[in-house]
PDB file of C-alpha atoms in Angstrom:
ATOM      1  CA  UNK A  17     160.517  19.661 196.625  1.00  0.00           C
ATOM      2  CA  UNK A  18     158.231  22.446 197.830  1.00  0.00           C
ATOM      3  CA  UNK A  19     156.872  25.320 195.758  1.00  0.00           C
ATOM      4  CA  UNK A  20     158.332  27.860 198.189  1.00  0.00           C
ATOM      5  CA  UNK A  21     161.954  26.860 197.572  1.00  0.00           C
ATOM      6  CA  UNK A  22     161.581  26.619 193.761  1.00  0.00           C
ATOM      7  CA  UNK A  23     164.429  24.193 193.192  1.00  0.00           C
ATOM      8  CA  UNK A  24     166.920  25.283 195.852  1.00  0.00           C
ATOM      9  CA  UNK A  25     168.368  23.046 198.494  1.00  0.00           C
ATOM     10  CA  UNK A  26     165.975  22.424 201.347  1.00  0.00           C
ATOM     11  CA  UNK A  27     168.755  21.431 203.708  1.00  0.00           C
ATOM     12  CA  UNK A  28     170.302  24.599 205.111  1.00  0.00           C
ATOM     13  CA  UNK A  29     173.904  24.415 206.347  1.00  0.00           C
ATOM     14  CA  UNK A  30     176.900  26.661 206.129  1.00  0.00           C
ATOM     15  CA  UNK A  31     178.772  25.798 202.922  1.00  0.00           C
ATOM     16  CA  UNK A  32     181.159  28.746 202.912  1.00  0.00           C
ATOM     17  CA  UNK A  33     184.051  29.876 205.036  1.00  0.00           C
ATOM     18  CA  UNK A  34     182.706  33.435 205.443  1.00  0.00           C
ATOM     19  CA  UNK A  35     179.390  35.185 205.569  1.00  0.00           C
ATOM     20  CA  UNK A  36     177.893  35.034 202.085  1.00  0.00           C
ATOM     21  CA  UNK A  37     174.505  34.889 200.508  1.00  0.00           C
ATOM     22  CA  UNK A  38     172.619  31.642 200.576  1.00  0.00           C
ATOM     23  CA  UNK A  39     173.612  29.320 197.677  1.00  0.00           C
ATOM     24  CA  UNK A  40     176.579  31.602 196.850  1.00  0.00           C
ATOM     25  CA  UNK A  41     179.204  29.193 198.121  1.00  0.00           C
ATOM     26  CA  UNK A  42     180.187  28.110 194.573  1.00  0.00           C
ATOM     27  CA  UNK A  43     181.343  31.608 193.672  1.00  0.00           C
ATOM     28  CA  UNK A  44     183.081  32.048 197.012  1.00  0.00           C
ATOM     29  CA  UNK A  45     185.071  28.820 196.527  1.00  0.00           C
ATOM     30  CA  UNK A  46     186.098  29.894 193.021  1.00  0.00           C
ATOM     31  CA  UNK A  47     187.581  33.238 194.225  1.00  0.00           C
ATOM     32  CA  UNK A  48     189.168  31.844 197.394  1.00  0.00           C
ATOM     33  CA  UNK A  49     192.718  31.817 195.902  1.00  0.00           C
ATOM     34  CA  UNK A  50     192.413  35.577 195.200  1.00  0.00           C
ATOM     35  CA  UNK A  51     191.154  36.444 198.693  1.00  0.00           C
ATOM     36  CA  UNK A  52     194.630  37.120 200.059  1.00  0.00           C
ATOM     37  CA  UNK A  53     194.219  40.623 201.451  1.00  0.00           C
ATOM     38  CA  UNK A  54     196.787  42.485 203.467  1.00  0.00           C
ATOM     39  CA  UNK A  55     195.541  43.770 206.773  1.00  0.00           C
ATOM     40  CA  UNK A  56     193.764  42.613 209.848  1.00  0.00           C
ATOM     41  CA  UNK A  57     191.098  40.081 208.925  1.00  0.00           C
ATOM     42  CA  UNK A  58     189.410  40.014 212.316  1.00  0.00           C
ATOM     43  CA  UNK A  59     188.624  43.766 212.311  1.00  0.00           C
ATOM     44  CA  UNK A  60     186.866  43.752 208.926  1.00  0.00           C
ATOM     45  CA  UNK A  61     184.191  41.500 207.540  1.00  0.00           C
ATOM     46  CA  UNK A  62     184.670  39.866 204.145  1.00  0.00           C
ATOM     47  CA  UNK A  63     181.908  42.101 202.699  1.00  0.00           C
ATOM     48  CA  UNK A  64     183.848  45.172 203.816  1.00  0.00           C
ATOM     49  CA  UNK A  65     187.178  43.826 202.481  1.00  0.00           C
ATOM     50  CA  UNK A  66     185.794  42.911 199.072  1.00  0.00           C
ATOM     51  CA  UNK A  67     183.304  45.765 198.531  1.00  0.00           C
ATOM     52  CA  UNK A  68     185.264  46.770 195.373  1.00  0.00           C
ATOM     53  CA  UNK A  69     185.523  43.195 194.096  1.00  0.00           C
ATOM     54  CA  UNK A  70     188.294  40.645 194.384  1.00  0.00           C
ATOM     55  CA  UNK A  71     191.730  41.996 193.384  1.00  0.00           C
ATOM     56  CA  UNK A  72     193.623  39.868 190.835  1.00  0.00           C
ATOM     57  CA  UNK A  73     190.666  38.515 188.856  1.00  0.00           C
ATOM     58  CA  UNK A  74     190.774  41.000 185.983  1.00  0.00           C
ATOM     59  CA  UNK A  75     194.423  42.116 186.173  1.00  0.00           C
ATOM     60  CA  UNK A  76     197.580  41.300 188.111  1.00  0.00           C
ATOM     61  CA  UNK A  77     199.138  44.748 187.615  1.00  0.00           C
ATOM     62  CA  UNK A  78     197.552  46.625 190.541  1.00  0.00           C
ATOM     63  CA  UNK A  79     199.481  49.873 189.963  1.00  0.00           C
ATOM     64  CA  UNK A  80     198.280  50.402 186.413  1.00  0.00           C
ATOM     65  CA  UNK A  81     195.711  53.076 185.707  1.00  0.00           C
ATOM     66  CA  UNK A  82     192.393  52.552 183.989  1.00  0.00           C
ATOM     67  CA  UNK A  83     192.782  52.099 180.276  1.00  0.00           C
ATOM     68  CA  UNK A  84     190.968  54.602 178.076  1.00  0.00           C
ATOM     69  CA  UNK A  85     190.923  52.114 175.210  1.00  0.00           C
ATOM     70  CA  UNK A  86     187.426  51.019 174.244  1.00  0.00           C
ATOM     71  CA  UNK A  87     186.045  48.559 171.787  1.00  0.00           C
ATOM     72  CA  UNK A  88     185.146  51.401 169.378  1.00  0.00           C
ATOM     73  CA  UNK A  89     188.605  52.963 169.618  1.00  0.00           C
ATOM     74  CA  UNK A  90     190.455  49.727 169.113  1.00  0.00           C
ATOM     75  CA  UNK A  91     188.213  48.149 166.441  1.00  0.00           C
ATOM     76  CA  UNK A  92     187.057  51.044 164.260  1.00  0.00           C
ATOM     77  CA  UNK A  93     189.915  53.111 162.967  1.00  0.00           C
ATOM     78  CA  UNK A  94     189.268  56.083 160.707  1.00  0.00           C
ATOM     79  CA  UNK A  95     189.772  55.209 157.004  1.00  0.00           C
ATOM     80  CA  UNK A  96     193.142  56.104 155.541  1.00  0.00           C
ATOM     81  CA  UNK A  97     193.740  57.594 152.143  1.00  0.00           C
ATOM     82  CA  UNK A  98     194.969  54.902 149.704  1.00  0.00           C
ATOM     83  CA  UNK A  99     198.003  56.943 148.737  1.00  0.00           C
ATOM     84  CA  UNK A 100     197.178  56.930 145.003  1.00  0.00           C
ATOM     85  CA  UNK A 101     195.092  59.313 142.941  1.00  0.00           C
ATOM     86  CA  UNK A 102     191.344  58.601 143.213  1.00  0.00           C
ATOM     87  CA  UNK A 103     190.470  60.852 140.178  1.00  0.00           C
ATOM     88  CA  UNK A 104     192.295  61.593 136.950  1.00  0.00           C
ATOM     89  CA  UNK A 105     194.171  64.827 136.281  1.00  0.00           C
ATOM     90  CA  UNK A 106     191.700  65.893 133.581  1.00  0.00           C
ATOM     91  CA  UNK A 107     188.698  65.354 135.879  1.00  0.00           C
ATOM     92  CA  UNK A 108     190.372  67.355 138.618  1.00  0.00           C
ATOM     93  CA  UNK A 109     191.147  70.249 136.247  1.00  0.00           C
ATOM     94  CA  UNK A 110     187.562  70.271 134.854  1.00  0.00           C
ATOM     95  CA  UNK A 111     186.086  70.244 138.381  1.00  0.00           C
ATOM     96  CA  UNK A 112     188.355  73.157 139.333  1.00  0.00           C
ATOM     97  CA  UNK A 113     187.409  75.043 136.141  1.00  0.00           C
ATOM     98  CA  UNK A 114     183.659  74.582 136.756  1.00  0.00           C
ATOM     99  CA  UNK A 115     184.077  75.632 140.371  1.00  0.00           C
ATOM    100  CA  UNK A 116     185.854  78.827 139.398  1.00  0.00           C
ATOM    101  CA  UNK A 117     183.252  79.507 136.695  1.00  0.00           C
ATOM    102  CA  UNK A 118     180.398  79.095 139.128  1.00  0.00           C
ATOM    103  CA  UNK A 119     182.061  81.278 141.749  1.00  0.00           C
ATOM    104  CA  UNK A 120     182.617  84.033 139.161  1.00  0.00           C
ATOM    105  CA  UNK A 121     178.947  83.876 138.065  1.00  0.00           C
ATOM    106  CA  UNK A 122     177.708  84.077 141.659  1.00  0.00           C
ATOM    107  CA  UNK A 123     179.964  86.991 142.584  1.00  0.00           C
ATOM    108  CA  UNK A 124     179.151  88.845 139.343  1.00  0.00           C
ATOM    109  CA  UNK A 125     175.428  88.648 140.022  1.00  0.00           C
ATOM    110  CA  UNK A 126     175.952  89.834 143.643  1.00  0.00           C
ATOM    111  CA  UNK A 127     178.275  92.715 142.668  1.00  0.00           C
ATOM    112  CA  UNK A 128     176.425  93.761 139.492  1.00  0.00           C
ATOM    113  CA  UNK A 129     172.805  92.753 139.951  1.00  0.00           C
ATOM    114  CA  UNK A 130     170.645  92.820 136.789  1.00  0.00           C
ATOM    115  CA  UNK A 131     168.318  95.774 136.247  1.00  0.00           C
ATOM    116  CA  UNK A 132     164.925  95.141 137.739  1.00  0.00           C
ATOM    117  CA  UNK A 133     161.948  94.990 135.386  1.00  0.00           C
ATOM    118  CA  UNK A 134     159.894  98.187 135.361  1.00  0.00           C
ATOM    119  CA  UNK A 135     156.900  98.002 137.691  1.00  0.00           C
ATOM    120  CA  UNK A 136     153.588  97.649 135.906  1.00  0.00           C
ATOM    121  CA  UNK A 137     150.968  99.719 137.809  1.00  0.00           C
ATOM    122  CA  UNK A 138     148.006  98.556 135.757  1.00  0.00           C
ATOM    123  CA  UNK A 139     145.017  97.111 137.588  1.00  0.00           C
ATOM    124  CA  UNK A 140     143.643  93.666 136.802  1.00  0.00           C
ATOM    125  CA  UNK A 141     140.813  95.282 134.823  1.00  0.00           C
ATOM    126  CA  UNK A 142     143.169  97.441 132.763  1.00  0.00           C
ATOM    127  CA  UNK A 143     145.627  94.588 132.172  1.00  0.00           C
ATOM    128  CA  UNK A 144     143.269  91.657 131.511  1.00  0.00           C
ATOM    129  CA  UNK A 145     139.968  93.121 130.263  1.00  0.00           C
ATOM    130  CA  UNK A 146     140.822  96.329 128.470  1.00  0.00           C
ATOM    131  CA  UNK A 147     142.948  94.855 125.710  1.00  0.00           C
ATOM    132  CA  UNK A 148     143.817  97.127 122.836  1.00  0.00           C
ATOM    133  CA  UNK A 149     142.356  96.044 119.530  1.00  0.00           C
ATOM    134  CA  UNK A 150     139.675  93.846 121.039  1.00  0.00           C
ATOM    135  CA  UNK A 151     136.170  94.408 119.661  1.00  0.00           C
ATOM    136  CA  UNK A 152     133.232  92.813 121.460  1.00  0.00           C
ATOM    137  CA  UNK A 153     130.659  91.200 119.154  1.00  0.00           C
ATOM    138  CA  UNK A 154     127.638  89.841 121.042  1.00  0.00           C
ATOM    139  CA  UNK A 155     126.150  86.595 119.660  1.00  0.00           C
ATOM    140  CA  UNK A 156     122.910  86.773 117.658  1.00  0.00           C
ATOM    141  CA  UNK A 157     119.845  85.623 119.604  1.00  0.00           C
ATOM    142  CA  UNK A 158     118.213  82.391 118.443  1.00  0.00           C
ATOM    143  CA  UNK A 159     114.670  83.531 119.355  1.00  0.00           C
ATOM    144  CA  UNK A 160     113.115  86.709 120.765  1.00  0.00           C
ATOM    145  CA  UNK A 161     113.341  86.891 124.572  1.00  0.00           C
ATOM    146  CA  UNK A 162     111.334  88.929 127.054  1.00  0.00           C
ATOM    147  CA  UNK A 163     113.256  89.343 130.244  1.00  0.00           C
ATOM    148  CA  UNK A 164     110.154  90.477 132.173  1.00  0.00           C
ATOM    149  CA  UNK A 165     108.155  87.303 131.544  1.00  0.00           C
ATOM    150  CA  UNK A 166     110.770  84.566 131.155  1.00  0.00           C
ATOM    151  CA  UNK A 167     112.425  82.631 133.931  1.00  0.00           C
ATOM    152  CA  UNK A 168     116.197  83.334 133.949  1.00  0.00           C
ATOM    153  CA  UNK A 169     118.612  80.461 133.284  1.00  0.00           C
ATOM    154  CA  UNK A 170     120.796  79.737 136.306  1.00  0.00           C
ATOM    155  CA  UNK A 171     122.837  76.844 137.599  1.00  0.00           C
ATOM    156  CA  UNK A 172     119.953  75.683 139.786  1.00  0.00           C
ATOM    157  CA  UNK A 173     117.335  75.931 137.015  1.00  0.00           C
ATOM    158  CA  UNK A 174     119.599  73.786 134.757  1.00  0.00           C
ATOM    159  CA  UNK A 175     120.089  71.175 137.529  1.00  0.00           C
ATOM    160  CA  UNK A 176     116.552  71.132 138.950  1.00  0.00           C
ATOM    161  CA  UNK A 177     116.300  67.333 138.578  1.00  0.00           C
ATOM    162  CA  UNK A 178     119.397  66.780 140.716  1.00  0.00           C
ATOM    163  CA  UNK A 179     118.432  69.000 143.632  1.00  0.00           C
ATOM    164  CA  UNK A 180     117.319  67.145 146.767  1.00  0.00           C
ATOM    165  CA  UNK A 181     114.165  68.291 148.560  1.00  0.00           C
ATOM    166  CA  UNK A 182     112.412  70.231 145.748  1.00  0.00           C
ATOM    167  CA  UNK A 183     108.678  69.616 145.385  1.00  0.00           C
ATOM    168  CA  UNK A 184     107.345  68.304 142.074  1.00  0.00           C
ATOM    169  CA  UNK A 185     107.555  70.723 139.142  1.00  0.00           C
ATOM    170  CA  UNK A 186     104.300  71.652 137.355  1.00  0.00           C
ATOM    171  CA  UNK A 187     105.664  73.585 134.417  1.00  0.00           C
ATOM    172  CA  UNK A 188     109.017  73.369 132.615  1.00  0.00           C
ATOM    173  CA  UNK A 189     109.712  77.089 132.585  1.00  0.00           C
ATOM    174  CA  UNK A 190     109.037  77.808 136.292  1.00  0.00           C
ATOM    175  CA  UNK A 191     110.565  75.006 138.320  1.00  0.00           C
ATOM    176  CA  UNK A 192     110.709  76.761 141.705  1.00  0.00           C
ATOM    177  CA  UNK A 193     107.123  77.861 142.089  1.00  0.00           C
ATOM    178  CA  UNK A 194     105.271  76.026 144.847  1.00  0.00           C
ATOM    179  CA  UNK A 195     103.055  73.135 143.890  1.00  0.00           C
ATOM    180  CA  UNK A 196      99.994  73.351 146.106  1.00  0.00           C
ATOM    181  CA  UNK A 197      98.114  70.476 144.457  1.00  0.00           C
ATOM    182  CA  UNK A 198      98.322  68.360 147.617  1.00  0.00           C
ATOM    183  CA  UNK A 199      96.281  70.899 149.598  1.00  0.00           C
ATOM    184  CA  UNK A 200      93.662  71.803 146.959  1.00  0.00           C
ATOM    185  CA  UNK A 201      90.226  70.197 146.943  1.00  0.00           C
ATOM    186  CA  UNK A 202      89.864  67.398 144.440  1.00  0.00           C
ATOM    187  CA  UNK A 203      87.190  69.237 142.359  1.00  0.00           C
ATOM    188  CA  UNK A 204      89.646  72.237 141.848  1.00  0.00           C
ATOM    189  CA  UNK A 205      92.463  70.040 140.852  1.00  0.00           C
TER     190      UNK A 205
END
């Protein structure tokens, strides 16, 4: 067996009565009883005669129309009501009562809307910071301070050890002054 034929017959001879595809003679022999076609067989080829398939394979009633019935339509019917009550009379009456009550509440709020709250035209300062009855009492200082000489306390001065890239600190009260000790002569250091 050669690689070119890939399992087909290597001997080529006409197995069928008509013109068909190679190796298609099995199908042609199976449909031979249904190939009785009215008309002149010499004027048309078998491919022309059977272009719409072989008549009589699927149905023997040739005058019937195409059925509109599908698998979905025949298998899946819509569910039918069981014919008995699915909920009790009390539950139905309560549901109806709650529905009417909700509808009345919605329509009442639409027809008679509640009075809007009066607009407060106070600013944020007047509303949040100028509270009536509040008396500011500053805390007592723990030691005397001189704002001209002391370093102010800020976020950065409190976190001077965690800041990346700051040169070494000489004094505790002035952490951000430059340390020029690396450029001074040794005898001045």
